[in-house]
Short mmCIF file of C-alpha atoms in Angstrom, two decimals:
data_model
loop_
_atom_site.label_atom_id
_atom_site.label_comp_id
_atom_site.label_asym_id
_atom_site.label_seq_id
_atom_site.Cartn_x
_atom_site.Cartn_y
_atom_site.Cartn_z
CA MET A 281 -100.34 3.75 8.45
CA ALA A 282 -100.62 1.40 5.71
CA GLU A 283 -97.14 -0.92 4.77
CA ALA A 284 -95.26 0.83 2.30
CA GLY A 285 -96.66 0.29 -1.46
CA ILE A 286 -95.17 -2.57 -3.66
CA ASP A 287 -93.48 0.18 -5.69
CA THR A 288 -92.76 2.47 -3.05
CA ARG A 289 -90.96 -0.36 -1.47
CA ALA A 290 -88.76 -1.49 -4.58
CA ARG A 291 -88.11 2.11 -5.50
CA ILE A 292 -86.58 2.62 -1.99
CA LEU A 293 -84.28 -1.08 -1.88
CA GLN A 294 -82.75 -0.31 -5.54
CA GLN A 295 -82.04 3.53 -4.33
CA ALA A 296 -80.53 1.97 -1.30
CA GLU A 297 -78.70 -0.50 -3.46
CA GLU A 298 -77.55 1.87 -6.19
CA LEU A 299 -76.13 4.16 -3.15
CA GLY A 300 -74.38 1.67 -1.64
CA VAL A 301 -76.25 2.06 1.91
CA LYS A 302 -74.92 -0.07 4.51
CA PHE A 303 -76.98 0.63 7.42
CA VAL A 304 -79.95 2.41 7.79
CA ARG A 305 -81.39 4.55 10.86
CA LEU A 306 -85.02 4.29 11.68
CA GLN A 307 -86.03 7.64 13.77
CA PHE A 308 -88.22 9.00 16.22
CA THR A 309 -88.40 11.19 18.51
CA ASP A 310 -89.41 10.80 22.57
CA ILE A 311 -92.06 13.33 23.64
CA PHE A 312 -89.35 16.06 24.74
CA GLY A 313 -88.35 15.79 20.91
CA VAL A 314 -85.06 13.84 21.36
CA LEU A 315 -83.98 12.72 18.53
CA LYS A 316 -83.59 8.42 18.75
CA ASN A 317 -82.60 6.01 16.03
CA VAL A 318 -82.62 2.46 15.73
CA ALA A 319 -79.39 1.36 13.42
CA ILE A 320 -80.03 -1.89 11.30
CA PRO A 321 -78.32 -3.10 8.30
CA VAL A 322 -79.34 -2.46 4.99
CA GLY A 323 -80.47 -6.41 4.75
CA GLN A 324 -83.06 -6.19 7.38
CA LEU A 325 -84.65 -3.06 5.47
CA PRO A 326 -87.28 -5.21 3.86
CA LYS A 327 -88.32 -5.88 6.96
CA ALA A 328 -88.96 -2.23 8.19
CA LEU A 329 -90.92 -1.19 4.80
CA ASN A 330 -93.36 -3.92 5.78
CA ASN A 331 -93.39 -2.36 9.89
CA GLU A 332 -92.10 -6.13 11.47
CA LEU A 333 -89.40 -4.11 13.45
CA MET A 334 -90.05 -4.10 16.74
CA PHE A 335 -88.32 -1.94 19.76
CA ASP A 336 -87.66 -1.56 23.68
CA GLY A 337 -90.38 0.99 24.30
CA SER A 338 -89.59 1.14 27.63
CA SER A 339 -86.38 2.43 27.21
CA ILE A 340 -87.94 5.54 25.96
CA GLU A 341 -88.61 8.92 28.36
CA GLY A 342 -91.64 9.05 28.32
CA PHE A 343 -93.48 6.37 26.11
CA VAL A 344 -94.14 3.23 28.50
CA ARG A 345 -93.86 0.95 31.21
CA ILE A 346 -91.78 -1.82 31.02
CA GLU A 347 -94.52 -4.69 31.25
CA GLU A 348 -95.75 -3.39 28.20
CA SER A 349 -92.61 -2.15 26.59
CA ASP A 350 -93.30 -3.89 22.83
CA MET A 351 -93.36 -1.25 20.08
CA TYR A 352 -93.44 -1.25 16.12
CA LEU A 353 -91.80 1.06 13.54
CA TYR A 354 -94.10 1.90 10.76
CA PRO A 355 -91.88 3.79 8.63
CA ASP A 356 -92.47 6.56 6.61
CA PRO A 357 -91.08 5.74 2.47
CA SER A 358 -91.15 9.80 1.88
CA THR A 359 -89.08 10.71 4.32
CA PHE A 360 -85.88 8.18 2.97
CA THR A 361 -82.65 9.72 2.56
CA VAL A 362 -79.01 9.53 2.43
CA PHE A 363 -76.76 11.49 5.15
CA PRO A 364 -74.06 13.35 2.58
CA TRP A 365 -71.59 13.23 5.04
CA ARG A 366 -70.80 9.90 4.77
CA PRO A 367 -68.22 8.36 2.74
CA HIS A 368 -69.25 5.66 0.43
CA GLU A 369 -68.26 2.92 1.43
CA GLY A 370 -71.34 2.10 4.22
CA THR A 371 -73.21 4.61 3.39
CA VAL A 372 -76.02 5.66 6.13
CA ALA A 373 -80.11 6.16 5.24
CA ARG A 374 -82.92 7.30 7.73
CA LEU A 375 -86.12 6.72 7.60
CA ILE A 376 -88.58 8.55 10.06
CA CYS A 377 -91.20 6.38 11.65
CA ASP A 378 -94.28 6.28 13.58
CA ILE A 379 -95.29 4.70 16.52
CA TYR A 380 -97.50 2.04 16.43
CA ASN A 381 -98.73 -0.95 19.24
CA PRO A 382 -98.04 -5.17 18.45
CA ASP A 383 -102.19 -4.46 17.89
CA GLY A 384 -101.35 -2.30 14.87
CA THR A 385 -103.29 0.66 16.17
CA PRO A 386 -100.83 4.06 16.33
CA PHE A 387 -99.36 4.78 19.50
CA ILE A 388 -101.00 7.75 21.46
CA GLY A 389 -97.50 8.56 23.24
CA CYS A 390 -96.01 8.75 19.50
CA PRO A 391 -95.43 12.92 18.66
CA ARG A 392 -95.80 12.50 15.01
CA ASN A 393 -99.04 10.55 15.78
CA THR A 394 -99.82 13.44 17.76
CA LEU A 395 -99.68 15.84 14.88
CA LYS A 396 -101.31 13.62 12.59
CA ARG A 397 -104.31 13.09 14.66
CA VAL A 398 -104.48 17.30 15.07
CA LEU A 399 -104.53 17.51 11.52
CA ALA A 400 -106.63 14.89 10.54
CA GLU A 401 -108.98 16.92 12.68
CA ALA A 402 -107.86 20.35 10.59
CA GLU A 403 -108.78 18.36 7.22
CA ALA A 404 -112.44 17.41 9.17
CA MET A 405 -112.38 20.87 8.96
CA GLY A 406 -111.31 21.35 5.67
CA PHE A 407 -108.00 22.92 5.64
CA THR A 408 -104.48 21.93 5.39
CA MET A 409 -101.59 23.68 7.18
CA ASN A 410 -98.18 25.10 5.71
CA VAL A 411 -95.63 26.04 8.34
CA GLY A 412 -91.97 28.27 7.76
CA PRO A 413 -90.19 27.64 10.64
CA GLU A 414 -87.12 30.36 11.46
CA ALA A 415 -84.39 28.25 13.73
CA GLU A 416 -81.20 29.96 15.03
CA PHE A 417 -78.73 28.00 17.43
CA PHE A 418 -75.06 29.07 18.77
CA LEU A 419 -71.67 27.68 17.58
CA PHE A 420 -69.51 27.40 20.53
CA HIS A 421 -65.75 25.96 20.71
CA THR A 422 -64.63 22.55 22.61
CA ASP A 423 -62.50 22.11 24.64
CA ALA A 424 -59.40 19.90 24.51
CA HIS A 425 -61.46 16.97 25.30
CA GLY A 426 -64.00 17.97 23.22
CA ARG A 427 -66.19 18.77 25.62
CA PRO A 428 -68.24 22.39 24.65
CA THR A 429 -67.50 25.13 26.11
CA LEU A 430 -69.56 29.28 26.55
CA GLU A 431 -66.97 30.03 24.41
CA THR A 432 -68.30 31.67 20.96
CA HIS A 433 -66.19 31.44 17.88
CA ASP A 434 -66.60 35.33 16.94
CA ARG A 435 -67.64 38.37 17.77
CA GLY A 436 -70.34 38.48 14.74
CA GLY A 437 -73.89 40.50 15.03
CA TYR A 438 -76.72 40.54 12.81
CA PHE A 439 -75.69 39.46 9.11
CA ASP A 440 -72.06 39.96 9.87
CA LEU A 441 -69.17 37.78 7.37
CA THR A 442 -65.97 37.03 7.46
CA PRO A 443 -63.66 38.03 8.65
CA VAL A 444 -65.86 38.32 11.59
CA ASP A 445 -68.26 35.24 10.79
CA LEU A 446 -65.28 32.59 11.60
CA GLY A 447 -68.46 30.34 11.28
CA GLU A 448 -69.59 31.38 8.10
CA GLU A 449 -68.20 28.24 6.75
CA ALA A 450 -69.65 25.62 8.92
CA ARG A 451 -72.36 27.15 8.12
CA ARG A 452 -71.79 27.12 4.29
CA ASP A 453 -71.66 22.78 5.04
CA MET A 454 -74.38 23.28 6.66
CA VAL A 455 -76.38 25.06 3.92
CA VAL A 456 -74.84 22.53 1.41
CA THR A 457 -75.60 19.39 3.27
CA LEU A 458 -79.28 19.87 3.46
CA GLU A 459 -79.44 20.73 0.29
CA LYS A 460 -77.89 17.61 -0.64
CA MET A 461 -80.92 15.95 1.22
CA GLY A 462 -83.70 17.46 -0.07
CA PHE A 463 -83.92 20.98 1.43
CA GLU A 464 -84.60 24.12 -0.12
CA VAL A 465 -83.00 26.66 1.89
CA GLU A 466 -84.03 30.22 1.78
CA ALA A 467 -81.59 32.45 3.67
CA SER A 468 -78.22 31.72 5.81
CA HIS A 469 -76.93 34.41 8.24
CA HIS A 470 -75.85 35.65 11.68
CA GLU A 471 -77.88 36.79 13.85
CA VAL A 472 -77.78 39.34 16.52
CA ALA A 473 -75.87 37.18 19.56
CA PRO A 474 -71.99 36.68 19.43
CA GLY A 475 -71.89 33.04 17.83
CA GLN A 476 -75.41 32.99 16.47
CA HIS A 477 -76.51 31.91 13.87
CA GLU A 478 -79.63 31.49 11.75
CA ILE A 479 -80.67 28.94 8.70
CA ASP A 480 -84.16 29.50 7.13
CA PHE A 481 -86.09 26.57 4.74
CA LYS A 482 -88.56 26.71 2.63
CA TYR A 483 -92.12 26.57 4.48
CA ALA A 484 -93.91 22.69 3.75
CA ASP A 485 -97.23 20.96 5.18
CA ALA A 486 -96.64 20.53 8.69
CA LEU A 487 -95.92 17.35 9.05
CA ARG A 488 -93.40 17.67 6.50
CA THR A 489 -91.99 20.87 8.08
CA ALA A 490 -91.88 18.53 11.88
CA ASP A 491 -89.29 16.34 10.04
CA ASN A 492 -87.27 18.82 8.34
CA ILE A 493 -86.87 20.75 12.23
CA VAL A 494 -86.35 17.20 13.66
CA THR A 495 -83.03 16.40 10.53
CA PHE A 496 -81.92 19.97 10.91
CA LYS A 497 -81.07 19.86 14.15
CA PHE A 498 -79.23 16.90 13.26
CA VAL A 499 -77.12 17.83 10.56
CA VAL A 500 -76.54 21.33 12.70
CA ARG A 501 -74.86 19.01 15.10
CA THR A 502 -73.26 16.95 12.60
CA ILE A 503 -71.71 19.67 10.49
CA ALA A 504 -70.34 21.57 13.61
CA GLN A 505 -69.07 18.91 15.08
CA ASN A 506 -67.38 17.99 11.72
CA HIS A 507 -66.03 21.37 12.44
CA GLY A 508 -64.56 21.64 16.11
CA LEU A 509 -67.88 23.92 16.81
CA HIS A 510 -71.12 22.21 19.47
CA ALA A 511 -73.70 23.50 18.35
CA THR A 512 -76.73 23.86 20.77
CA PHE A 513 -80.43 24.89 19.94
CA MET A 514 -80.37 26.01 23.94
CA PRO A 515 -83.01 28.86 24.27
CA LYS A 516 -80.62 31.03 26.67
CA PRO A 517 -77.06 29.54 26.63
CA ILE A 518 -75.59 32.90 27.73
CA TYR A 519 -76.23 35.76 29.82
CA GLY A 520 -76.46 39.51 28.87
CA ILE A 521 -77.01 38.44 24.89
CA ALA A 522 -80.11 37.31 22.94
CA GLY A 523 -81.18 33.50 23.14
CA SER A 524 -82.40 31.72 20.21
CA GLY A 525 -85.82 31.11 19.09
CA MET A 526 -87.66 29.13 16.04
CA HIS A 527 -90.43 31.53 15.12
CA CYS A 528 -92.88 29.57 13.41
CA ASN A 529 -94.56 31.21 10.09
CA ILE A 530 -98.18 29.82 9.89
CA SER A 531 -101.16 29.47 7.23
CA LEU A 532 -104.03 27.27 6.62
CA PHE A 533 -105.63 26.17 2.89
CA ARG A 534 -108.69 25.44 1.89
CA ASP A 535 -109.25 24.60 -1.98
CA GLY A 536 -105.60 25.04 -2.89
CA GLN A 537 -106.30 28.76 -1.22
CA ASN A 538 -104.93 30.63 1.68
CA ALA A 539 -107.85 30.70 3.85
CA PHE A 540 -106.19 33.19 5.87
CA TYR A 541 -106.67 35.61 2.76
CA ASP A 542 -109.47 37.92 1.67
CA PRO A 543 -109.15 41.23 0.01
CA GLN A 544 -112.05 42.85 0.86
CA GLY A 545 -110.76 42.02 4.84
CA ASP A 546 -109.78 44.36 7.42
CA LEU A 547 -106.00 44.14 6.30
CA GLU A 548 -106.63 41.93 4.19
CA LEU A 549 -106.97 39.44 6.72
CA SER A 550 -110.21 36.94 6.67
CA GLU A 551 -112.25 35.95 9.36
CA THR A 552 -110.63 32.56 9.84
CA ALA A 553 -107.39 34.51 10.29
CA TYR A 554 -108.78 36.68 12.80
CA TYR A 555 -110.33 33.74 14.44
CA PHE A 556 -107.36 31.54 14.04
CA LEU A 557 -105.38 34.83 15.79
CA GLY A 558 -107.99 34.48 18.35
CA GLY A 559 -107.67 30.92 19.52
CA LEU A 560 -103.81 31.51 19.54
CA MET A 561 -104.11 34.41 21.63
CA ALA A 562 -106.66 32.50 24.00
CA HIS A 563 -104.29 29.33 24.64
CA ALA A 564 -100.51 31.49 24.27
CA ARG A 565 -100.57 30.78 28.07
CA ALA A 566 -101.42 27.16 28.47
CA MET A 567 -99.27 26.21 24.82
CA ALA A 568 -96.16 27.46 26.97
CA ALA A 569 -95.08 24.76 28.78
CA ILE A 570 -94.63 23.10 25.01
CA THR A 571 -93.45 25.78 22.86
CA ASN A 572 -90.98 26.90 25.65
CA PRO A 573 -90.45 23.75 27.70
CA THR A 574 -87.77 23.77 29.40
CA VAL A 575 -86.18 25.77 33.05
CA ASN A 576 -83.99 27.40 30.12
CA SER A 577 -86.74 28.75 27.83
CA TYR A 578 -87.77 31.56 30.18
CA LYS A 579 -84.27 32.88 30.96
CA ARG A 580 -85.13 33.39 26.96
CA LEU A 581 -88.51 35.14 27.34
CA VAL A 582 -88.00 38.47 29.12
CA SER A 583 -88.08 42.03 28.03
CA GLY A 584 -84.43 44.06 26.49
CA PHE A 585 -83.72 41.00 24.11
CA GLU A 586 -86.33 40.99 21.31
CA ALA A 587 -88.10 37.95 22.22
CA PRO A 588 -91.67 38.08 22.89
CA ILE A 589 -93.25 38.31 26.31
CA TYR A 590 -96.47 40.01 25.49
CA ILE A 591 -99.75 38.55 24.56
CA ALA A 592 -100.59 40.88 21.51
CA TRP A 593 -100.86 40.70 17.45
CA SER A 594 -99.37 43.61 15.09
CA PRO A 595 -99.33 43.99 11.23
CA LYS A 596 -95.87 46.80 11.96
CA ASN A 597 -93.68 45.60 14.73
CA ARG A 598 -92.01 42.98 16.43
CA SER A 599 -92.53 43.27 20.08
CA PRO A 600 -95.79 41.22 20.45
CA LEU A 601 -96.35 37.91 20.64
CA ILE A 602 -98.22 37.60 16.68
CA ARG A 603 -96.74 39.43 13.58
CA VAL A 604 -98.66 39.63 10.68
CA PRO A 605 -96.33 40.07 7.84
CA ALA A 606 -96.76 42.44 4.89
CA LYS A 607 -97.14 39.78 2.55
CA ARG A 608 -100.62 39.08 1.21
CA GLY A 609 -102.63 36.54 -1.49
CA LEU A 610 -101.04 33.19 -0.57
CA SER A 611 -98.40 34.47 0.83
CA THR A 612 -99.88 35.34 3.81
CA ARG A 613 -99.31 34.00 7.03
CA LEU A 614 -98.94 34.89 11.29
CA GLU A 615 -95.74 34.46 12.85
CA VAL A 616 -95.67 33.42 16.24
CA ARG A 617 -92.82 34.30 18.20
CA ASN A 618 -92.72 33.03 21.20
CA PRO A 619 -91.07 28.79 20.25
CA ASP A 620 -87.92 28.16 20.92
CA PRO A 621 -85.80 25.73 19.36
CA SER A 622 -85.72 23.42 22.53
CA CYS A 623 -89.56 22.55 22.00
CA ASN A 624 -90.68 19.00 20.64
CA PRO A 625 -91.56 20.63 17.02
CA TYR A 626 -94.90 17.57 16.53
CA LEU A 627 -96.27 18.60 19.94
CA ALA A 628 -95.23 22.29 19.43
CA ILE A 629 -97.15 22.48 15.49
CA ALA A 630 -99.92 20.81 17.06
CA VAL A 631 -100.84 22.51 19.58
CA ILE A 632 -100.29 25.79 18.22
CA LEU A 633 -102.48 24.31 15.13
CA LYS A 634 -105.02 23.23 17.94
CA ALA A 635 -105.36 26.28 19.81
CA GLY A 636 -106.03 28.10 16.25
CA LEU A 637 -108.63 25.38 15.05
CA ASP A 638 -110.46 25.77 18.48
CA GLY A 639 -110.42 30.28 18.23
CA ILE A 640 -112.19 29.38 14.62
CA LYS A 641 -114.62 26.46 15.85
CA ASN A 642 -115.96 29.28 18.43
CA ARG A 643 -115.31 32.40 16.69
CA ILE A 644 -112.69 34.08 19.55
CA SER A 645 -112.05 37.39 18.17
CA PRO A 646 -108.55 38.86 18.66
CA PRO A 647 -108.05 42.18 20.64
CA PRO A 648 -107.70 45.21 18.21
CA PRO A 649 -103.63 45.02 17.58
CA VAL A 650 -101.33 47.08 19.70
CA ASN A 651 -98.76 49.07 16.81
CA GLY A 652 -96.45 50.70 19.08
CA ASN A 653 -93.34 49.00 20.82
CA ILE A 654 -94.92 47.06 24.00
CA PHE A 655 -91.00 46.84 25.43
CA HIS A 656 -91.33 50.32 25.91
CA MET A 657 -94.84 51.06 27.42
CA THR A 658 -95.17 51.36 31.09
CA GLU A 659 -97.05 48.20 32.87
CA GLU A 660 -100.11 51.06 33.54
CA GLU A 661 -100.06 51.65 30.01
CA ARG A 662 -100.50 47.83 29.13
CA LYS A 663 -102.62 46.89 31.32
CA ARG A 664 -104.77 49.42 29.89
CA LEU A 665 -104.72 48.05 26.76
CA GLY A 666 -105.58 44.14 28.07
CA ILE A 667 -101.80 43.02 27.43
CA GLN A 668 -101.57 39.95 29.28
CA THR A 669 -97.68 38.31 29.69
CA LEU A 670 -96.84 34.96 28.61
CA PRO A 671 -95.34 33.11 31.64
CA THR A 672 -92.62 34.08 33.32
CA SER A 673 -91.18 30.25 34.56
CA LEU A 674 -91.61 26.80 33.47
CA GLU A 675 -94.01 26.15 36.87
CA GLU A 676 -96.25 28.83 35.53
CA ALA A 677 -96.49 27.69 31.88
CA LEU A 678 -97.20 24.10 33.57
CA ALA A 679 -100.39 25.16 35.63
CA ALA A 680 -101.86 27.54 33.28
CA LEU A 681 -101.50 23.64 30.96
CA GLU A 682 -103.48 22.16 33.90
CA GLU A 683 -106.91 24.35 33.70
CA ASP A 684 -106.47 23.86 29.61
CA PRO A 685 -108.49 21.42 28.50
CA VAL A 686 -107.72 22.33 24.73
CA ILE A 687 -104.23 22.11 24.51
CA GLN A 688 -104.29 18.81 26.66
CA ASP A 689 -106.68 17.60 24.17
CA ALA A 690 -103.93 18.17 21.83
CA LEU A 691 -101.32 16.40 23.82
CA GLY A 692 -103.59 13.22 24.10
CA PRO A 693 -103.79 11.59 27.60
CA HIS A 694 -100.90 9.64 27.39
CA ILE A 695 -97.90 12.85 26.37
CA TYR A 696 -99.92 15.01 29.24
CA GLU A 697 -99.96 13.11 32.07
CA ARG A 698 -95.95 11.76 31.32
CA PHE A 699 -94.84 15.55 30.08
CA MET A 700 -96.17 17.11 33.42
CA GLU A 701 -94.94 14.28 35.38
CA ALA A 702 -91.62 14.44 34.43
CA LYS A 703 -91.50 18.60 33.88
CA ARG A 704 -92.37 19.13 37.48
CA ILE A 705 -89.35 16.73 38.32
CA GLU A 706 -87.65 18.93 36.05
CA CYS A 707 -88.86 22.63 37.85
CA GLU A 708 -87.97 20.67 41.70
CA GLN A 709 -84.63 19.66 40.87
CA TYR A 710 -83.93 23.63 39.30
CA ARG A 711 -85.38 24.76 42.24
CA THR A 712 -83.43 22.58 45.38
CA CYS A 713 -79.98 23.32 43.03
CA VAL A 714 -77.43 25.84 43.67
CA HIS A 715 -76.74 27.80 41.03
CA PRO A 716 -72.75 29.06 40.32
CA TRP A 717 -74.87 32.53 40.82
CA GLU A 718 -76.04 31.95 44.61
CA ILE A 719 -72.44 30.84 45.67
CA GLU A 720 -70.92 34.16 43.78
CA HIS A 721 -73.28 36.45 45.85
CA TYR A 722 -73.20 34.85 49.05
CA LEU A 723 -70.64 32.45 49.51
CA THR A 724 -68.65 35.29 51.14
CA LYS A 725 -71.41 37.42 52.31
CA PHE A 726 -72.47 35.38 55.11
#
């Protein structure tokens, strides 16, 4: 990325002065999607906008070793925004950054650079990508020491309102804050489980959406804390109730037209849409390692809680992995239902796009749609229809990723190798840990 233009720099510096900005957070994510900040006083902002600020990459998980630690932050000027919850005195702003090597080349381990690389591949084929996420989260009480508990703040259910939904005020503040930061919030409601919420914001191009997801999670957690609550995007914090997903509504555009729409096509879907769908299904098991990247993710992907576990598609029901919502024309899209909000959004969107592009390139046709409720089918019925399942564990997902060169290529060798190494360690730690369930069932029995 080139340096910010003179006009852009001047505009940002003027904004910072007018808004009384004292500090700027230069933000980026590690390979697991955890948000990182390098905070600078506003006096350093001109240097930052000239891409002159370095940081120690060896301190960021999955980046580089200590002997190659110097990395540069290249801020994206379009991401400049002020945090509305700060007092006017000492106002804090932020810029989202790409990570570059000292020689001026994009760092291959930067998740944002990774998504931009796959987007460039789509652009070379004539496509741009829009993504609309639906991220769910839980709000829990904190204890006397401020530590999160598993006690929900309400006993609410889907679309409930006060007095049952005690998180409504917190959710309203989240929406107001997001709108002040430029989000167009489309819906805000209580979800199925007690303490569970969803805030949907308008779709955007893929890179902007990934930036928005990172910002959204940061805002939600900050505002929850201001209300004495803890917001978590953990996929399945409580056994026996629905977990949190992050459905992604995907569309490709070409020359300003929705490339998934064909009024003459079957279901008014284009050949491109069907091949993209075929690619998603062909690579679904390997993609799961990235879209559902934690041990806990697979506690959500179980039957009985509306989470998709079967690799199928349908225009009619919500039990398969991929749904085709009814709207057509410019709104034609595919809803990929398995991602959860613990994923790194840059990498999750990158692998979804890469899988779909592979479907288009290799003309991968999807199987026929499954319009019956797959959750109610017997194993024999599913087998007869050729319906496969998503991985049932992170280990199984990593094994699928290890066998899929297309998804590996989406990640690039640096992120792939470090992701696999870290996640295998996570699996081994989980495997060897003694869990409360074991204590409860075995301690007095044997």
